Amino acid sequence: MHSRLLAEIEGRRQDLIALTQDLIRIPTLNPPGEAYLEICEYLANRLRPRGFEIEMVRAFGTPGDSDKYPRWNVVARKEGAHKGETVHFNSHIDIVEIGSGWTFDPLDGELADGKIYGRGTCDMKGGLAASIIAAEAFVDVYPDFSGAVEISGTADEETGGFGGVAYLAEKGFFSPQRVQHVIIPEPLNKDRICLGHRGVWWAEIETKGSIAHGSMPFLGDSAIRHMGAVLTEMEATLFPALAEKRTAMPVVPPQARQSTLNINSIHGGQPEPEEGFTGFPAPVVAHSSRMIIDRRYLIEETPADVRQEMIDVLERVKAQRPTFEYEIRDLWTISPTMTERDAPIVTATSKAITEVLGIDPAYVVSPGTYDQKHIDRIGRMKNCIAYGPGILDLAHKPDEYVGVDDMIDSAKVMALTLRDLLGPRH
């Protein structure tokens, strides 16, 4: 039976390729959140004939949800022949913007040299496809399995996951009473188990000024110049301090084992003109400038300390600039999380990796957050990992791809993990 399960997955190679290509050709761009219902219906139509019960869940009222861009999620559940635990495979359905620099059609899913190219192949429609093939093969080979297998396709992971896994967790879909094991097939390489992620604090910093005629800037107070002073202070003091912070978490790549801060955007002065406008700007002093920051922090840090570091920067600037005024608006904060190495899902997946690849897995932590954060903090479900095909460095880049062999190997690992956790006990 063990050999038959692996052979079943190998025999479904063409199905895996076609499934991945179909998913890539559904343009689930986020923002704004396009084609969510289309891809959820595709997954439902795929899994329903195979005996999975389907729930379509719209995350009403969550960030971004609207009648034009509804936040749809799909949860498929296959009950076994006997009582037992539930293993859940969770994949996000959204992809980031296409960007420039592609040599392949980003929404075609072209197969070339054993790789499928397209936006979202690596992050993470290839992982979604691999988990589906693994689950289908397992329930076909072991129809008398115990417990249940769940597969979900969820919205908005790329923008925080609040219309996806967070909403489902609030509704009880990831409660320990319903689900006991979770694998998120994010692209962390087929020979690595991701135990968790760093923390994140997103915030908006506004510097304030006063408007005046641009020919007489001395009558106003430029918020943009104030923001320039903030940037200068950050370069002088904050960035060097962050580079000195180190974590014991096995974050990959190694450069991410320190605290980091990314300036996501800066806006100041007049709004950008509408597309097609051919006029010129008006001469005014900027009365407001806003900066969005993306601060990634370590398990050794606290959210309060992270926020205070930024306040200290702003207060040092204020001490040097008598008219300086600022405001900080917290956008969202997620604490670091890390599953224990001896957790059941870790042990089972590790064993499967060794069986399939002939090596012991590496244990890593992601530099960025993913939907494990909601399963942990809202669902209170600690037995969760990220494991899937693909190379993390390819995510969000042009000519993103996923290797077919990597998907096959990952599907075998997932299927053997199911067999270990839900398979026959006789």
Short mmCIF file of C-alpha atoms in Angstrom, two decimals:
data_model
loop_
_atom_site.label_atom_id
_atom_site.label_comp_id
_atom_site.label_asym_id
_atom_site.label_seq_id
_atom_site.Cartn_x
_atom_site.Cartn_y
_atom_site.Cartn_z
CA MET A 1 0.00 0.00 0.00
CA HIS A 2 2.85 2.35 0.82
CA SER A 3 4.44 1.80 -2.60
CA ARG A 4 1.06 2.04 -4.29
CA LEU A 5 0.46 5.46 -2.73
CA LEU A 6 3.73 6.83 -4.07
CA ALA A 7 3.07 5.24 -7.46
CA GLU A 8 -0.41 6.80 -7.54
CA ILE A 9 1.09 10.25 -7.14
CA GLU A 10 3.74 9.61 -9.77
CA GLY A 11 0.99 8.44 -12.12
CA ARG A 12 -0.91 11.71 -11.64
CA ARG A 13 1.94 13.89 -12.94
CA GLN A 14 0.00 15.14 -15.97
CA ASP A 15 -3.04 15.83 -13.80
CA LEU A 16 -0.83 17.83 -11.42
CA ILE A 17 0.59 19.87 -14.30
CA ALA A 18 -2.85 20.58 -15.77
CA LEU A 19 -4.29 21.47 -12.36
CA THR A 20 -1.48 23.92 -11.67
CA GLN A 21 -1.88 25.52 -15.09
CA ASP A 22 -5.63 25.91 -14.60
CA LEU A 23 -5.07 27.65 -11.27
CA ILE A 24 -2.49 30.02 -12.77
CA ARG A 25 -4.90 30.97 -15.56
CA ILE A 26 -7.41 32.28 -13.02
CA PRO A 27 -6.06 35.82 -12.38
CA THR A 28 -6.60 36.21 -8.63
CA LEU A 29 -4.73 39.50 -8.36
CA ASN A 30 -4.64 41.13 -4.92
CA PRO A 31 -5.08 43.97 -4.60
CA PRO A 32 -7.87 44.42 -5.50
CA GLY A 33 -8.96 40.78 -5.07
CA GLU A 34 -10.05 39.58 -8.49
CA ALA A 35 -11.57 36.22 -9.49
CA TYR A 36 -11.82 34.85 -5.94
CA LEU A 37 -15.26 33.35 -6.54
CA GLU A 38 -14.10 31.86 -9.85
CA ILE A 39 -11.16 29.99 -8.32
CA CYS A 40 -13.19 28.85 -5.30
CA GLU A 41 -15.85 27.45 -7.62
CA TYR A 42 -13.14 25.72 -9.67
CA LEU A 43 -11.78 24.04 -6.54
CA ALA A 44 -15.28 23.10 -5.39
CA ASN A 45 -16.07 21.54 -8.76
CA ARG A 46 -12.79 19.64 -8.64
CA LEU A 47 -13.24 18.20 -5.14
CA ARG A 48 -16.99 17.69 -4.83
CA PRO A 49 -17.13 14.72 -7.28
CA ARG A 50 -14.32 13.11 -5.26
CA GLY A 51 -16.48 12.95 -2.15
CA PHE A 52 -15.49 16.20 -0.42
CA GLU A 53 -18.18 18.26 1.27
CA ILE A 54 -17.86 21.89 0.19
CA GLU A 55 -18.40 25.12 2.12
CA MET A 56 -18.17 28.45 0.34
CA VAL A 57 -17.52 31.22 2.85
CA ARG A 58 -17.56 34.93 2.09
CA ALA A 59 -15.73 37.07 4.63
CA PHE A 60 -18.29 39.86 4.86
CA GLY A 61 -17.03 43.16 6.23
CA THR A 62 -13.34 42.30 6.22
CA PRO A 63 -10.74 44.71 4.76
CA GLY A 64 -11.23 44.91 0.99
CA ASP A 65 -14.53 43.02 0.91
CA SER A 66 -17.13 44.63 -1.37
CA ASP A 67 -19.79 43.62 -3.84
CA LYS A 68 -17.26 44.26 -6.61
CA TYR A 69 -14.45 42.34 -4.89
CA PRO A 70 -16.04 39.86 -2.46
CA ARG A 71 -13.65 37.92 -0.22
CA TRP A 72 -14.57 34.31 -1.01
CA ASN A 73 -13.01 31.22 0.56
CA VAL A 74 -13.62 27.51 -0.01
CA VAL A 75 -13.26 24.69 2.52
CA ALA A 76 -13.50 21.06 1.37
CA ARG A 77 -13.78 18.17 3.86
CA LYS A 78 -13.58 14.42 3.27
CA GLU A 79 -14.68 12.23 6.17
CA GLY A 80 -12.92 8.92 6.72
CA ALA A 81 -14.44 5.55 7.49
CA HIS A 82 -13.56 5.78 11.19
CA LYS A 83 -13.32 8.46 13.84
CA GLY A 84 -9.98 10.19 14.17
CA GLU A 85 -8.14 13.44 13.84
CA THR A 86 -8.32 16.02 11.02
CA VAL A 87 -5.44 17.09 8.80
CA HIS A 88 -6.00 20.41 7.04
CA PHE A 89 -4.10 21.74 4.01
CA ASN A 90 -4.47 25.51 3.74
CA SER A 91 -3.37 27.47 0.66
CA HIS A 92 -4.02 31.07 -0.24
CA ILE A 93 -5.59 31.72 -3.63
CA ASP A 94 -4.43 35.30 -4.17
CA ILE A 95 -1.38 36.48 -6.09
CA VAL A 96 0.51 39.77 -6.10
CA GLU A 97 0.73 42.18 -9.02
CA ILE A 98 2.42 40.92 -12.18
CA GLY A 99 5.23 43.50 -12.39
CA SER A 100 7.62 43.90 -15.29
CA GLY A 101 10.58 41.92 -16.64
CA TRP A 102 8.78 38.71 -17.62
CA THR A 103 9.96 36.54 -20.51
CA PHE A 104 7.00 34.13 -20.05
CA ASP A 105 3.30 34.97 -20.11
CA PRO A 106 2.64 35.45 -16.38
CA LEU A 107 -0.92 34.14 -16.55
CA ASP A 108 -0.49 31.21 -18.94
CA GLY A 109 1.28 28.56 -16.86
CA GLU A 110 3.68 27.55 -19.63
CA LEU A 111 5.60 24.30 -19.06
CA ALA A 112 9.26 24.53 -20.06
CA ASP A 113 12.21 22.35 -19.01
CA GLY A 114 10.23 20.72 -16.22
CA LYS A 115 9.07 24.03 -14.75
CA ILE A 116 5.70 25.76 -14.81
CA TYR A 117 6.03 29.53 -15.17
CA GLY A 118 3.58 32.19 -14.08
CA ARG A 119 2.58 34.55 -11.29
CA GLY A 120 1.65 32.44 -8.30
CA THR A 121 3.23 29.18 -9.48
CA CYS A 122 5.68 29.21 -6.60
CA ASP A 123 3.65 31.34 -4.19
CA MET A 124 1.56 29.23 -3.87
CA LYS A 125 -0.69 27.64 -6.44
CA GLY A 126 1.89 24.92 -7.04
CA GLY A 127 1.64 24.02 -3.36
CA LEU A 128 -2.16 24.07 -3.51
CA ALA A 129 -2.12 21.72 -6.51
CA ALA A 130 0.36 19.37 -4.81
CA SER A 131 -1.79 19.16 -1.68
CA ILE A 132 -4.88 18.34 -3.75
CA ILE A 133 -3.08 15.55 -5.62
CA ALA A 134 -1.72 14.20 -2.32
CA ALA A 135 -5.14 14.21 -0.65
CA GLU A 136 -6.91 12.65 -3.62
CA ALA A 137 -4.33 9.89 -3.95
CA PHE A 138 -4.44 9.16 -0.23
CA VAL A 139 -8.23 8.81 0.00
CA ASP A 140 -8.25 6.61 -3.13
CA VAL A 141 -5.56 4.25 -1.83
CA TYR A 142 -6.80 4.27 1.80
CA PRO A 143 -10.61 4.57 1.60
CA ASP A 144 -10.85 3.17 5.14
CA PHE A 145 -8.76 5.96 6.67
CA SER A 146 -9.59 7.42 10.06
CA GLY A 147 -10.50 11.03 10.75
CA ALA A 148 -10.89 13.64 8.02
CA VAL A 149 -8.92 15.48 5.35
CA GLU A 150 -9.60 19.15 4.70
CA ILE A 151 -8.38 21.42 1.90
CA SER A 152 -8.98 25.15 1.89
CA GLY A 153 -8.37 27.93 -0.61
CA THR A 154 -8.37 31.24 1.21
CA ALA A 155 -8.28 34.93 0.36
CA ASP A 156 -5.94 37.81 0.98
CA GLU A 157 -2.84 36.19 2.50
CA GLU A 158 -0.71 38.63 0.52
CA THR A 159 -2.41 41.56 2.27
CA GLY A 160 -2.62 40.11 5.78
CA GLY A 161 -5.12 37.25 5.45
CA PHE A 162 -7.92 39.04 7.30
CA GLY A 163 -10.49 38.15 4.64
CA GLY A 164 -9.26 34.57 4.56
CA VAL A 165 -7.74 32.48 7.33
CA ALA A 166 -8.35 35.11 10.03
CA TYR A 167 -12.06 35.15 9.21
CA LEU A 168 -12.29 31.36 9.05
CA ALA A 169 -10.43 31.06 12.35
CA GLU A 170 -12.90 33.45 13.98
CA LYS A 171 -15.71 31.23 12.69
CA GLY A 172 -14.14 28.13 14.27
CA PHE A 173 -12.72 26.45 11.18
CA PHE A 174 -9.28 26.15 12.82
CA SER A 175 -10.35 25.38 16.38
CA PRO A 176 -8.48 22.48 18.06
CA GLN A 177 -11.81 20.67 18.37
CA ARG A 178 -12.26 20.63 14.59
CA VAL A 179 -8.69 20.46 13.26
CA GLN A 180 -5.65 18.84 14.88
CA HIS A 181 -2.95 19.20 12.20
CA VAL A 182 -2.34 21.97 9.65
CA ILE A 183 0.07 22.11 6.71
CA ILE A 184 0.36 25.35 4.75
CA PRO A 185 2.10 24.54 1.41
CA GLU A 186 4.08 27.78 1.18
CA PRO A 187 7.24 27.63 -0.97
CA LEU A 188 9.94 26.89 1.60
CA ASN A 189 11.68 24.13 -0.44
CA LYS A 190 10.70 20.45 -0.43
CA ASP A 191 13.44 19.44 2.02
CA ARG A 192 12.61 22.00 4.71
CA ILE A 193 9.93 22.30 7.37
CA CYS A 194 8.99 25.85 8.30
CA LEU A 195 8.08 26.13 11.96
CA GLY A 196 6.87 29.73 12.00
CA HIS A 197 7.75 33.31 11.19
CA ARG A 198 9.04 36.62 12.49
CA GLY A 199 6.68 39.26 13.83
CA VAL A 200 5.49 42.33 11.95
CA TRP A 201 4.34 45.84 12.80
CA TRP A 202 2.84 47.97 10.05
CA ALA A 203 2.31 51.64 10.81
CA GLU A 204 1.73 54.97 9.13
CA ILE A 205 3.83 57.93 10.23
CA GLU A 206 2.58 61.39 9.32
CA THR A 207 4.62 64.57 9.56
CA LYS A 208 2.61 67.77 9.62
CA GLY A 209 3.27 71.25 8.28
CA SER A 210 1.35 74.25 7.07
CA ILE A 211 0.39 75.15 3.53
CA ALA A 212 1.66 78.34 1.85
CA HIS A 213 2.54 79.68 -1.58
CA GLY A 214 5.47 77.83 -3.10
CA SER A 215 7.20 81.08 -4.01
CA MET A 216 7.24 82.02 -0.33
CA PRO A 217 7.96 78.73 1.47
CA PHE A 218 9.14 80.67 4.52
CA LEU A 219 5.47 81.49 5.19
CA GLY A 220 4.63 77.78 5.47
CA ASP A 221 6.16 74.71 7.02
CA SER A 222 7.08 71.81 4.74
CA ALA A 223 5.92 68.43 5.97
CA ILE A 224 8.11 66.84 3.31
CA ARG A 225 11.25 68.45 4.74
CA HIS A 226 10.21 67.19 8.17
CA MET A 227 9.84 63.69 6.70
CA GLY A 228 13.31 64.05 5.19
CA ALA A 229 14.67 64.72 8.66
CA VAL A 230 12.93 61.57 9.92
CA LEU A 231 14.55 59.52 7.15
CA THR A 232 17.95 60.99 7.97
CA GLU A 233 17.57 60.07 11.64
CA MET A 234 16.44 56.56 10.74
CA GLU A 235 19.52 56.06 8.58
CA ALA A 236 21.81 57.42 11.29
CA THR A 237 20.45 55.57 14.32
CA LEU A 238 17.56 53.15 13.73
CA PHE A 239 18.84 51.04 10.85
CA PRO A 240 22.27 50.44 12.48
CA ALA A 241 20.53 49.45 15.74
CA LEU A 242 18.26 46.98 13.95
CA ALA A 243 21.24 45.39 12.21
CA GLU A 244 22.71 44.56 15.63
CA LYS A 245 19.65 42.59 16.80
CA ARG A 246 19.94 38.81 16.31
CA THR A 247 17.59 35.90 16.87
CA ALA A 248 17.99 32.26 17.81
CA MET A 249 15.13 31.42 15.42
CA PRO A 250 16.41 29.57 12.30
CA VAL A 251 15.17 32.27 9.93
CA VAL A 252 15.99 31.94 6.24
CA PRO A 253 17.76 33.52 4.50
CA PRO A 254 20.40 34.17 7.18
CA GLN A 255 20.27 37.92 6.53
CA ALA A 256 16.76 37.89 8.00
CA ARG A 257 17.99 36.71 11.39
CA GLN A 258 18.20 40.38 12.33
CA SER A 259 15.45 42.93 12.77
CA THR A 260 14.51 44.72 9.55
CA LEU A 261 12.47 47.70 8.47
CA ASN A 262 11.17 48.46 4.99
CA ILE A 263 9.79 51.83 3.95
CA ASN A 264 6.79 50.65 2.01
CA SER A 265 5.72 54.02 0.59
CA ILE A 266 6.01 57.77 1.04
CA HIS A 267 3.40 60.30 0.00
CA GLY A 268 3.58 64.04 0.45
CA GLY A 269 2.11 67.25 -0.84
CA GLN A 270 -0.45 67.25 -3.61
CA PRO A 271 -2.08 63.98 -4.70
CA GLU A 272 -0.82 62.32 -7.85
CA PRO A 273 -2.79 63.63 -10.86
CA GLU A 274 -5.31 61.39 -12.54
CA GLU A 275 -4.09 59.39 -15.51
CA GLY A 276 -4.31 61.49 -18.66
CA PHE A 277 -4.07 64.84 -16.86
CA THR A 278 -1.74 67.13 -18.84
CA GLY A 279 -1.60 70.17 -16.58
CA PHE A 280 1.04 71.25 -14.08
CA PRO A 281 1.17 71.15 -10.27
CA ALA A 282 0.15 74.17 -8.22
CA PRO A 283 2.87 75.96 -6.20
CA VAL A 284 2.15 75.07 -2.58
CA VAL A 285 4.10 74.02 0.49
CA ALA A 286 3.22 70.48 1.58
CA HIS A 287 1.13 70.48 4.76
CA SER A 288 1.28 66.69 5.20
CA SER A 289 3.62 63.81 4.40
CA ARG A 290 2.89 60.16 5.15
CA MET A 291 5.16 57.13 5.30
CA ILE A 292 4.11 53.48 5.62
CA ILE A 293 6.65 51.28 7.42
CA ASP A 294 6.90 47.49 7.52
CA ARG A 295 8.89 46.48 10.59
CA ARG A 296 9.78 42.78 10.96
CA TYR A 297 10.79 41.82 14.48
CA LEU A 298 12.19 38.86 16.37
CA ILE A 299 10.77 36.54 18.97
CA GLU A 300 13.21 38.11 21.46
CA GLU A 301 11.55 41.55 20.99
CA THR A 302 8.22 42.87 22.25
CA PRO A 303 5.69 44.86 20.18
CA ALA A 304 5.85 47.69 22.72
CA ASP A 305 9.64 47.96 22.39
CA VAL A 306 9.40 47.90 18.59
CA ARG A 307 6.93 50.78 18.58
CA GLN A 308 8.91 52.73 21.15
CA GLU A 309 12.04 52.59 18.98
CA MET A 310 10.18 54.50 16.26
CA ILE A 311 8.79 56.98 18.74
CA ASP A 312 12.34 57.61 19.99
CA VAL A 313 13.43 58.42 16.43
CA LEU A 314 10.60 60.92 16.03
CA GLU A 315 11.27 62.52 19.42
CA ARG A 316 14.95 63.00 18.55
CA VAL A 317 13.89 64.78 15.36
CA LYS A 318 11.42 66.88 17.31
CA ALA A 319 14.17 68.01 19.66
CA GLN A 320 16.07 69.40 16.66
CA ARG A 321 13.10 70.97 14.79
CA PRO A 322 10.92 73.34 16.86
CA THR A 323 7.90 73.19 14.51
CA PHE A 324 7.99 69.42 14.04
CA GLU A 325 4.70 67.58 14.62
CA TYR A 326 3.96 63.96 13.94
CA GLU A 327 1.39 61.23 14.38
CA ILE A 328 1.72 57.42 14.38
CA ARG A 329 -1.19 55.25 13.31
CA ASP A 330 -0.87 51.53 13.97
CA LEU A 331 -2.12 49.48 11.01
CA TRP A 332 -1.64 45.94 12.32
CA THR A 333 0.70 43.89 14.46
CA ILE A 334 1.39 40.15 14.38
CA SER A 335 3.60 38.45 16.96
CA PRO A 336 6.27 35.91 15.98
CA THR A 337 5.27 32.26 16.17
CA MET A 338 7.19 29.00 16.15
CA THR A 339 5.87 25.43 16.44
CA GLU A 340 7.85 23.02 18.60
CA ARG A 341 10.07 20.56 16.72
CA ASP A 342 8.49 17.59 18.46
CA ALA A 343 4.91 18.58 17.52
CA PRO A 344 3.01 15.73 15.83
CA ILE A 345 2.74 17.42 12.43
CA VAL A 346 6.46 18.19 12.47
CA THR A 347 7.40 14.63 13.39
CA ALA A 348 5.14 13.07 10.74
CA THR A 349 6.30 15.42 7.97
CA SER A 350 9.95 14.94 8.92
CA LYS A 351 9.59 11.18 8.68
CA ALA A 352 7.92 11.51 5.27
CA ILE A 353 10.66 13.78 3.92
CA THR A 354 13.28 11.24 4.93
CA GLU A 355 11.32 8.44 3.23
CA VAL A 356 10.83 10.35 -0.01
CA LEU A 357 14.10 12.28 -0.31
CA GLY A 358 16.45 10.11 1.71
CA ILE A 359 17.65 13.01 3.86
CA ASP A 360 16.80 14.63 7.17
CA PRO A 361 14.87 17.89 6.74
CA ALA A 362 16.11 21.30 7.69
CA TYR A 363 14.01 23.28 10.16
CA VAL A 364 13.53 26.93 9.26
CA VAL A 365 11.53 30.03 10.09
CA SER A 366 10.11 32.37 7.45
CA PRO A 367 11.33 35.98 7.24
CA GLY A 368 7.78 37.15 6.52
CA THR A 369 4.49 36.27 8.12
CA TYR A 370 1.99 33.95 6.49
CA ASP A 371 -1.35 32.56 7.59
CA GLN A 372 0.05 30.47 10.45
CA LYS A 373 -0.25 33.70 12.45
CA HIS A 374 -4.05 33.51 12.43
CA ILE A 375 -4.23 29.77 13.04
CA ASP A 376 -2.05 30.35 16.12
CA ARG A 377 -3.44 33.56 17.63
CA ILE A 378 -7.13 33.20 16.72
CA GLY A 379 -7.58 29.46 16.23
CA ARG A 380 -5.33 28.62 19.21
CA MET A 381 -4.01 25.74 17.14
CA LYS A 382 -0.27 25.26 17.68
CA ASN A 383 0.27 22.09 15.63
CA CYS A 384 0.88 23.94 12.35
CA ILE A 385 3.74 24.16 9.85
CA ALA A 386 4.48 25.46 6.39
CA TYR A 387 5.70 22.81 3.97
CA GLY A 388 5.52 22.90 0.20
CA PRO A 389 7.30 22.95 -3.15
CA GLY A 390 8.99 25.99 -4.59
CA ILE A 391 11.86 28.32 -3.83
CA LEU A 392 10.98 31.24 -1.59
CA ASP A 393 13.40 33.59 -3.36
CA LEU A 394 11.30 33.30 -6.57
CA ALA A 395 8.12 34.59 -4.93
CA HIS A 396 6.83 37.93 -6.29
CA LYS A 397 9.61 38.10 -8.93
CA PRO A 398 9.41 38.01 -12.75
CA ASP A 399 9.55 34.55 -14.35
CA GLU A 400 8.32 32.94 -11.14
CA TYR A 401 8.15 29.17 -11.52
CA VAL A 402 7.65 25.89 -9.71
CA GLY A 403 9.40 22.65 -10.62
CA VAL A 404 7.18 19.72 -11.53
CA ASP A 405 9.51 17.21 -9.84
CA ASP A 406 9.44 19.34 -6.71
CA MET A 407 5.65 19.30 -6.71
CA ILE A 408 5.60 15.52 -7.17
CA ASP A 409 8.06 15.00 -4.32
CA SER A 410 6.15 17.39 -2.05
CA ALA A 411 2.87 15.65 -2.87
CA LYS A 412 4.46 12.33 -1.90
CA VAL A 413 5.60 13.83 1.41
CA MET A 414 2.12 15.22 2.09
CA ALA A 415 0.49 11.88 1.22
CA LEU A 416 2.83 9.92 3.49
CA THR A 417 2.15 12.42 6.24
CA LEU A 418 -1.56 11.74 5.83
CA ARG A 419 -0.89 8.00 5.95
CA ASP A 420 1.11 8.39 9.17
CA LEU A 421 -1.54 10.52 10.89
CA LEU A 422 -4.76 9.05 9.48
CA GLY A 423 -3.86 5.74 7.91
CA PRO A 424 -5.10 2.31 8.99
CA ARG A 425 -3.86 1.20 12.41
CA HIS A 426 -4.00 -2.52 11.57
#
